Amino acid sequence: MTTTAPDTDLLRQMRGGAADAFAALYRRHQGPLYRFALLRCGSADTAADVVQETFMGLLTDRFRFDPLRGQLQHFLFGVARNLILKSETARQRHVVLGGPDGDDDGKDDLPDDAACPLARLLDNEAAEEVRRALALLAPHYRDAVILYEMHELSYAEIADICQVDIGTVRSRLSRGRAALAKRLAGWRATAGAA
Amino acid sequence: MNNRNTTDRDPMFDVLRTEMGRLGAPRGVEKELLQAFAQLHPPKRRWYHALAARPFALAGGLAGVAAGALVLAFAVRAPHPVGDGHAGALVSLDGNGVFIALDSAERIAAEPAPRMVAADVPRTSLAALGMPLTPENAGDSVRAEMLVAADGQPLALRVSALQ
């Protein structure tokens, strides 16, 4: 079932008890949300959990969406990101990290995936290599790069989702891209030689 | 301010975007969410459920108590015509069907001057006595004959015609 009804109409119907409106909202937004969570945390299971918890929060109004403050999709991205950050924080309490922290190139800030983010997820070699390079970025760079490059959001939209100012988004994006290019340079050389 | 500018997207993401475009959350997620939705929003009661439950509950309940305790499918002694002749005519119209006692048999038998009256009774009031009730006919009334005591107390009732 596909519908062209705006999100706000579907939300209103959903709050009135229309299951098909909720299903339509879910089907419209689950894909981008799942892909964002998958790239962000590198684990299909965690990404599925994040999607489920995000929509459950929407369903129960635990995460209250205000249409006057932006689009539903951006709101969902924001909720998913917060859930991922929360799970990272919870897990880091149980992990003893060694070595200095604060290295801005993200080497020490490895992705938050308990199920090995570097395990192969994609069949396409080039796509998988980009994904792995992305997984090795620091989380705050990864947010900006994923939302900008994969979901084609604007700086302002990313700033809204990540709750930072536009300048910070621009800076994170720039550094994230540079780190990615550095990581992929070796692979590109190898692939080119082959 | 709209900073969206697709021209400065890095082309190396094209292949990743294409490859990931087919991915979505597992089907089980949608199933669980819809189950949760169903629990949060149980089916609403229809209007006729509320109708039967509220305004007519008292009338139906009172009749039900009396009838439930005393539902006796007995043929009341054919009432005597009480002078106006209409009661007799109604009885014959119904083929001398059975009455449902609304009071005790002793009370009915002891009544010195029972009268037979005809009345239109809301169908919903008779639901507790077994009158079939559907959303379509809930607003209808039925023609009933009532055996009434001298003081106006209804003693027994039977349906004579549906309107």
Short mmCIF file of C-alpha atoms in Angstrom, two decimals:
data_model
loop_
_atom_site.label_atom_id
_atom_site.label_comp_id
_atom_site.label_asym_id
_atom_site.label_seq_id
_atom_site.Cartn_x
_atom_site.Cartn_y
_atom_site.Cartn_z
CA MET A 1 0.00 0.00 0.00
CA THR A 2 1.38 3.40 -0.93
CA THR A 3 -0.14 6.72 -0.11
CA THR A 4 0.69 10.26 -1.06
CA ALA A 5 -0.92 11.76 2.00
CA PRO A 6 1.36 14.15 3.89
CA ASP A 7 3.03 12.91 7.03
CA THR A 8 1.00 15.27 9.19
CA ASP A 9 -2.27 13.84 7.89
CA LEU A 10 -1.06 10.30 8.46
CA LEU A 11 0.09 11.22 11.95
CA ARG A 12 -3.28 12.68 12.79
CA GLN A 13 -5.01 9.56 11.52
CA MET A 14 -2.53 7.39 13.40
CA ARG A 15 -3.26 9.18 16.64
CA GLY A 16 -6.94 8.60 15.94
CA GLY A 17 -6.30 4.86 15.84
CA ALA A 18 -5.85 4.24 12.09
CA ALA A 19 -3.44 1.33 11.81
CA ASP A 20 -3.10 1.74 8.05
CA ALA A 21 -1.90 5.34 8.53
CA PHE A 22 0.76 4.13 10.94
CA ALA A 23 1.77 1.39 8.53
CA ALA A 24 2.02 3.93 5.70
CA LEU A 25 4.23 6.19 7.82
CA TYR A 26 6.41 3.27 8.76
CA ARG A 27 6.82 2.07 5.19
CA ARG A 28 7.62 5.56 4.01
CA HIS A 29 10.37 6.23 6.53
CA GLN A 30 11.76 2.92 7.68
CA GLY A 31 14.15 2.50 4.75
CA PRO A 32 16.13 5.74 5.12
CA LEU A 33 16.06 5.39 8.89
CA TYR A 34 17.32 1.82 8.79
CA ARG A 35 20.07 2.69 6.33
CA PHE A 36 21.14 5.64 8.46
CA ALA A 37 21.25 3.46 11.58
CA LEU A 38 23.03 0.67 9.74
CA LEU A 39 25.78 2.95 8.48
CA ARG A 40 25.94 4.75 11.79
CA CYS A 41 26.35 1.70 14.01
CA GLY A 42 27.44 -0.97 11.52
CA SER A 43 25.16 -3.68 12.84
CA ALA A 44 21.98 -4.85 11.14
CA ASP A 45 20.48 -6.03 14.44
CA THR A 46 21.19 -2.78 16.23
CA ALA A 47 19.84 -0.82 13.27
CA ALA A 48 16.62 -2.83 13.35
CA ASP A 49 16.31 -2.22 17.10
CA VAL A 50 16.84 1.48 16.60
CA VAL A 51 14.16 1.64 13.90
CA GLN A 52 11.74 -0.28 16.08
CA GLU A 53 12.35 1.87 19.14
CA THR A 54 12.09 5.06 17.12
CA PHE A 55 8.70 4.15 15.71
CA MET A 56 7.56 2.79 19.05
CA GLY A 57 8.36 6.17 20.56
CA LEU A 58 6.37 7.86 17.82
CA LEU A 59 3.51 5.49 18.44
CA THR A 60 3.39 6.03 22.18
CA ASP A 61 4.22 9.74 21.94
CA ARG A 62 7.32 9.15 24.04
CA PHE A 63 9.06 11.18 21.38
CA ARG A 64 6.65 13.96 20.67
CA PHE A 65 6.83 15.27 17.12
CA ASP A 66 5.89 18.88 16.52
CA PRO A 67 5.15 19.50 12.81
CA LEU A 68 5.85 23.19 13.30
CA ARG A 69 9.47 22.45 14.09
CA GLY A 70 10.40 20.51 10.99
CA GLN A 71 9.83 17.43 8.91
CA LEU A 72 8.98 14.07 10.38
CA GLN A 73 11.88 12.38 8.64
CA HIS A 74 14.41 14.74 10.22
CA PHE A 75 12.76 14.24 13.57
CA LEU A 76 13.07 10.47 13.15
CA PHE A 77 16.73 10.80 12.19
CA GLY A 78 17.29 12.86 15.33
CA VAL A 79 15.56 10.32 17.53
CA ALA A 80 17.48 7.44 15.96
CA ARG A 81 20.75 9.28 16.41
CA ASN A 82 19.99 9.94 20.07
CA LEU A 83 19.10 6.31 20.62
CA ILE A 84 22.36 5.22 19.05
CA LEU A 85 24.31 7.69 21.19
CA LYS A 86 22.50 6.42 24.26
CA SER A 87 23.35 2.81 23.46
CA GLU A 88 26.97 3.80 22.80
CA THR A 89 27.17 5.53 26.15
CA ALA A 90 25.66 2.57 27.93
CA ARG A 91 28.08 0.18 26.30
CA GLN A 92 31.10 2.35 26.93
CA ARG A 93 30.38 2.10 30.65
CA HIS A 94 31.20 -1.56 30.35
CA VAL A 95 34.24 -1.19 28.16
CA VAL A 96 37.60 -0.15 29.44
CA LEU A 97 39.20 1.95 26.78
CA GLY A 98 42.94 2.29 26.73
CA GLY A 99 45.16 4.94 25.17
CA PRO A 100 44.71 8.65 24.79
CA ASP A 101 41.37 9.99 23.71
CA GLY A 102 40.34 13.07 21.84
CA ASP A 103 42.19 12.32 18.65
CA ASP A 104 40.15 14.21 16.17
CA ASP A 105 40.79 11.95 13.22
CA GLY A 106 38.63 9.34 14.83
CA LYS A 107 41.16 6.55 15.05
CA ASP A 108 40.50 6.04 18.72
CA ASP A 109 36.83 6.63 18.43
CA LEU A 110 35.97 3.37 16.83
CA PRO A 111 32.41 2.68 15.78
CA ASP A 112 29.95 1.54 18.29
CA ASP A 113 29.22 -1.82 16.94
CA ALA A 114 29.42 -4.77 19.22
CA ALA A 115 28.90 -7.08 16.27
CA CYS A 116 31.98 -6.05 14.31
CA PRO A 117 31.19 -3.14 12.01
CA LEU A 118 33.79 -4.31 9.56
CA ALA A 119 32.02 -7.57 8.88
CA ARG A 120 30.87 -7.61 5.30
CA LEU A 121 27.40 -6.20 4.78
CA LEU A 122 27.33 -5.40 1.08
CA ASP A 123 28.05 -7.49 -1.98
CA ASN A 124 29.51 -4.71 -4.05
CA GLU A 125 33.22 -4.38 -3.34
CA ALA A 126 33.46 -0.62 -3.86
CA ALA A 127 30.35 0.06 -1.82
CA GLU A 128 31.57 -2.17 0.97
CA GLU A 129 34.93 -0.43 1.01
CA VAL A 130 33.29 2.98 1.35
CA ARG A 131 31.06 1.64 4.08
CA ARG A 132 34.01 0.27 6.01
CA ALA A 133 35.90 3.53 5.68
CA LEU A 134 32.78 5.32 6.91
CA ALA A 135 32.53 2.92 9.84
CA LEU A 136 36.00 3.92 10.95
CA LEU A 137 35.17 7.61 11.13
CA ALA A 138 34.47 9.22 14.46
CA PRO A 139 30.72 9.08 15.18
CA HIS A 140 30.17 12.83 14.98
CA TYR A 141 31.85 12.93 11.57
CA ARG A 142 29.95 9.88 10.48
CA ASP A 143 26.61 11.55 11.30
CA ALA A 144 27.37 14.52 9.10
CA VAL A 145 28.80 12.50 6.22
CA ILE A 146 25.97 9.96 6.19
CA LEU A 147 23.23 12.55 6.35
CA TYR A 148 24.83 14.76 3.73
CA GLU A 149 26.14 12.23 1.27
CA MET A 150 23.67 9.39 1.63
CA HIS A 151 20.46 11.22 2.51
CA GLU A 152 21.22 14.45 0.68
CA LEU A 153 20.21 16.69 3.53
CA SER A 154 21.28 20.31 3.72
CA TYR A 155 23.68 21.72 6.28
CA ALA A 156 20.76 23.35 8.07
CA GLU A 157 18.83 20.09 8.25
CA ILE A 158 21.86 18.22 9.54
CA ALA A 159 22.46 20.95 12.09
CA ASP A 160 18.89 20.57 13.27
CA ILE A 161 19.17 16.80 13.54
CA CYS A 162 22.54 16.83 15.30
CA GLN A 163 21.64 19.86 17.40
CA VAL A 164 24.74 21.79 16.44
CA ASP A 165 25.21 24.95 14.41
CA ILE A 166 25.77 25.03 10.68
CA GLY A 167 29.42 25.93 11.00
CA THR A 168 30.03 22.80 13.03
CA VAL A 169 28.28 20.71 10.41
CA ARG A 170 30.42 22.22 7.69
CA SER A 171 33.56 21.58 9.70
CA ARG A 172 32.64 17.99 10.56
CA LEU A 173 31.72 17.25 7.00
CA SER A 174 34.98 18.62 5.72
CA ARG A 175 37.08 16.67 8.21
CA GLY A 176 35.04 13.54 7.72
CA ARG A 177 35.48 13.68 3.96
CA ALA A 178 39.20 14.25 4.33
CA ALA A 179 39.52 11.27 6.65
CA LEU A 180 37.49 9.16 4.27
CA ALA A 181 39.59 10.16 1.30
CA LYS A 182 42.72 9.29 3.24
CA ARG A 183 41.40 5.88 4.18
CA LEU A 184 40.18 5.13 0.70
CA ALA A 185 43.33 6.32 -1.05
CA GLY A 186 45.12 3.04 -0.41
CA TRP A 187 42.22 0.97 -1.56
CA ARG A 188 41.80 3.08 -4.70
CA ALA A 189 45.45 2.61 -5.55
CA THR A 190 45.17 -1.13 -5.06
CA ALA A 191 41.96 -1.34 -7.03
CA GLY A 192 43.44 0.81 -9.80
CA ALA A 193 46.53 -1.38 -10.01
CA ALA A 194 44.41 -4.48 -10.15
CA MET B 1 18.63 29.14 4.15
CA ASN B 2 18.88 26.13 1.97
CA ASN B 3 22.34 24.71 1.66
CA ARG B 4 21.24 21.77 -0.39
CA ASN B 5 23.58 21.47 -3.30
CA THR B 6 23.73 18.14 -4.99
CA THR B 7 26.66 19.10 -7.20
CA ASP B 8 29.21 18.85 -4.39
CA ARG B 9 28.20 15.38 -3.30
CA ASP B 10 31.08 12.99 -3.41
CA PRO B 11 30.57 10.54 -6.32
CA MET B 12 32.20 7.74 -4.37
CA PHE B 13 28.97 7.51 -2.38
CA ASP B 14 26.89 6.84 -5.48
CA VAL B 15 27.73 3.16 -5.48
CA LEU B 16 27.12 2.89 -1.75
CA ARG B 17 23.79 4.72 -2.09
CA THR B 18 22.76 2.40 -4.90
CA GLU B 19 23.87 -0.68 -3.05
CA MET B 20 22.13 0.28 0.17
CA GLY B 21 18.97 1.51 -1.52
CA ARG B 22 17.55 -2.00 -1.45
CA LEU B 23 18.05 -2.41 2.28
CA GLY B 24 15.28 -1.93 4.78
CA ALA B 25 14.34 -2.94 8.28
CA PRO B 26 13.43 -6.62 8.70
CA ARG B 27 9.77 -7.45 8.23
CA GLY B 28 9.50 -8.56 11.83
CA VAL B 29 9.91 -4.96 12.95
CA GLU B 30 6.79 -3.84 11.14
CA LYS B 31 4.87 -6.81 12.47
CA GLU B 32 5.83 -6.07 16.05
CA LEU B 33 5.04 -2.39 15.66
CA LEU B 34 1.60 -3.13 14.23
CA GLN B 35 0.91 -5.52 17.10
CA ALA B 36 1.90 -2.80 19.55
CA PHE B 37 -0.34 -0.37 17.69
CA ALA B 38 -3.26 -2.79 17.94
CA GLN B 39 -2.73 -3.09 21.69
CA LEU B 40 -2.62 0.67 22.10
CA HIS B 41 -5.68 1.22 19.95
CA PRO B 42 -8.17 -1.58 20.59
CA PRO B 43 -11.21 -1.67 18.29
CA LYS B 44 -13.80 0.90 19.23
CA ARG B 45 -17.23 -0.16 20.48
CA ARG B 46 -19.98 0.44 18.01
CA TRP B 47 -22.65 2.96 18.71
CA TYR B 48 -25.30 0.35 19.30
CA HIS B 49 -23.20 -1.28 21.98
CA ALA B 50 -23.29 1.96 23.92
CA LEU B 51 -26.98 2.32 23.19
CA ALA B 52 -27.75 -1.04 24.63
CA ALA B 53 -25.45 -0.54 27.55
CA ARG B 54 -26.57 2.83 28.79
CA PRO B 55 -30.02 4.34 28.37
CA PHE B 56 -31.83 1.10 28.09
CA ALA B 57 -29.83 -0.82 30.59
CA LEU B 58 -32.05 0.23 33.46
CA ALA B 59 -35.29 -0.61 31.74
CA GLY B 60 -33.91 -3.79 30.34
CA GLY B 61 -32.33 -4.69 33.63
CA LEU B 62 -35.51 -4.20 35.61
CA ALA B 63 -37.49 -6.21 33.15
CA GLY B 64 -34.75 -8.79 33.07
CA VAL B 65 -34.70 -9.18 36.82
CA ALA B 66 -38.42 -9.68 36.96
CA ALA B 67 -38.53 -11.84 33.91
CA GLY B 68 -35.30 -13.67 34.61
CA ALA B 69 -36.56 -14.78 37.98
CA LEU B 70 -39.98 -15.62 36.74
CA VAL B 71 -39.60 -16.45 33.10
CA LEU B 72 -42.21 -19.05 32.82
CA ALA B 73 -43.43 -20.01 29.49
CA PHE B 74 -46.90 -20.46 30.69
CA ALA B 75 -50.11 -19.50 29.17
CA VAL B 76 -51.75 -16.93 31.26
CA ARG B 77 -55.29 -17.55 31.83
CA ALA B 78 -56.98 -15.83 28.97
CA PRO B 79 -57.89 -12.45 30.29
CA HIS B 80 -61.40 -11.50 30.42
CA PRO B 81 -62.46 -8.84 28.05
CA VAL B 82 -62.78 -5.77 30.12
CA GLY B 83 -65.64 -4.19 28.47
CA ASP B 84 -64.18 -2.29 25.59
CA GLY B 85 -63.73 -5.40 23.47
CA HIS B 86 -60.30 -4.40 22.14
CA ALA B 87 -58.33 -6.68 24.42
CA GLY B 88 -60.15 -9.72 23.20
CA ALA B 89 -59.51 -8.76 19.64
CA LEU B 90 -55.79 -8.41 20.29
CA VAL B 91 -55.63 -11.78 21.95
CA SER B 92 -57.19 -13.45 19.01
CA LEU B 93 -54.87 -11.57 16.69
CA ASP B 94 -51.85 -13.09 18.40
CA GLY B 95 -53.25 -16.55 18.22
CA ASN B 96 -53.39 -16.82 21.97
CA GLY B 97 -49.62 -16.89 22.29
CA VAL B 98 -47.88 -17.18 25.62
CA PHE B 99 -47.39 -14.31 27.98
CA ILE B 100 -44.20 -13.54 29.83
CA ALA B 101 -44.84 -12.94 33.49
CA LEU B 102 -43.47 -9.71 34.84
CA ASP B 103 -44.61 -10.40 38.37
CA SER B 104 -45.13 -13.48 40.48
CA ALA B 105 -47.77 -16.01 39.56
CA GLU B 106 -49.44 -15.47 42.93
CA ARG B 107 -49.61 -11.76 42.41
CA ILE B 108 -51.11 -12.22 38.96
CA ALA B 109 -53.61 -14.77 40.18
CA ALA B 110 -54.60 -12.60 43.11
CA GLU B 111 -55.23 -9.53 41.01
CA PRO B 112 -58.97 -8.91 41.26
CA ALA B 113 -59.42 -6.73 38.18
CA PRO B 114 -56.69 -7.20 35.59
CA ARG B 115 -56.92 -5.22 32.38
CA MET B 116 -55.50 -5.90 29.00
CA VAL B 117 -53.93 -2.93 27.27
CA ALA B 118 -52.01 -2.60 24.06
CA ALA B 119 -48.92 -0.46 23.88
CA ASP B 120 -45.96 0.30 21.64
CA VAL B 121 -42.83 -0.73 23.49
CA PRO B 122 -39.26 0.16 22.40
CA ARG B 123 -37.63 -2.94 21.04
CA THR B 124 -34.55 -2.27 23.13
CA SER B 125 -36.63 -2.48 26.30
CA LEU B 126 -37.49 -6.03 25.40
CA ALA B 127 -33.95 -7.08 24.57
CA ALA B 128 -33.53 -8.67 27.97
CA LEU B 129 -36.65 -10.76 27.34
CA GLY B 130 -35.13 -12.22 24.20
CA MET B 131 -36.34 -9.77 21.59
CA PRO B 132 -33.93 -9.95 18.63
CA LEU B 133 -32.06 -6.65 18.38
CA THR B 134 -29.93 -5.47 15.47
CA PRO B 135 -28.43 -2.06 14.67
CA GLU B 136 -31.08 -1.60 11.99
CA ASN B 137 -34.09 -2.21 14.20
CA ALA B 138 -32.78 -0.82 17.47
CA GLY B 139 -34.88 2.30 17.07
CA ASP B 140 -38.10 0.44 16.31
CA SER B 141 -40.89 -0.38 18.67
CA VAL B 142 -43.13 -3.41 18.89
CA ARG B 143 -46.81 -3.75 19.55
CA ALA B 144 -47.34 -5.59 22.80
CA GLU B 145 -50.26 -6.59 24.95
CA MET B 146 -49.84 -6.11 28.61
CA LEU B 147 -51.80 -7.50 31.46
CA VAL B 148 -52.07 -4.64 33.90
CA ALA B 149 -53.26 -4.62 37.50
CA ALA B 150 -55.89 -2.20 38.72
CA ASP B 151 -53.16 0.02 40.14
CA GLY B 152 -51.37 0.17 36.77
CA GLN B 153 -48.66 -2.35 37.63
CA PRO B 154 -47.73 -4.49 34.57
CA LEU B 155 -48.24 -8.15 35.33
CA ALA B 156 -47.45 -9.92 32.07
CA LEU B 157 -46.62 -9.11 28.51
CA ARG B 158 -46.65 -10.60 25.08
CA VAL B 159 -45.73 -9.28 21.69
CA SER B 160 -48.62 -8.99 19.34
CA ALA B 161 -47.14 -7.30 16.30
CA LEU B 162 -43.91 -5.83 15.05
CA GLN B 163 -43.99 -2.31 13.65
#
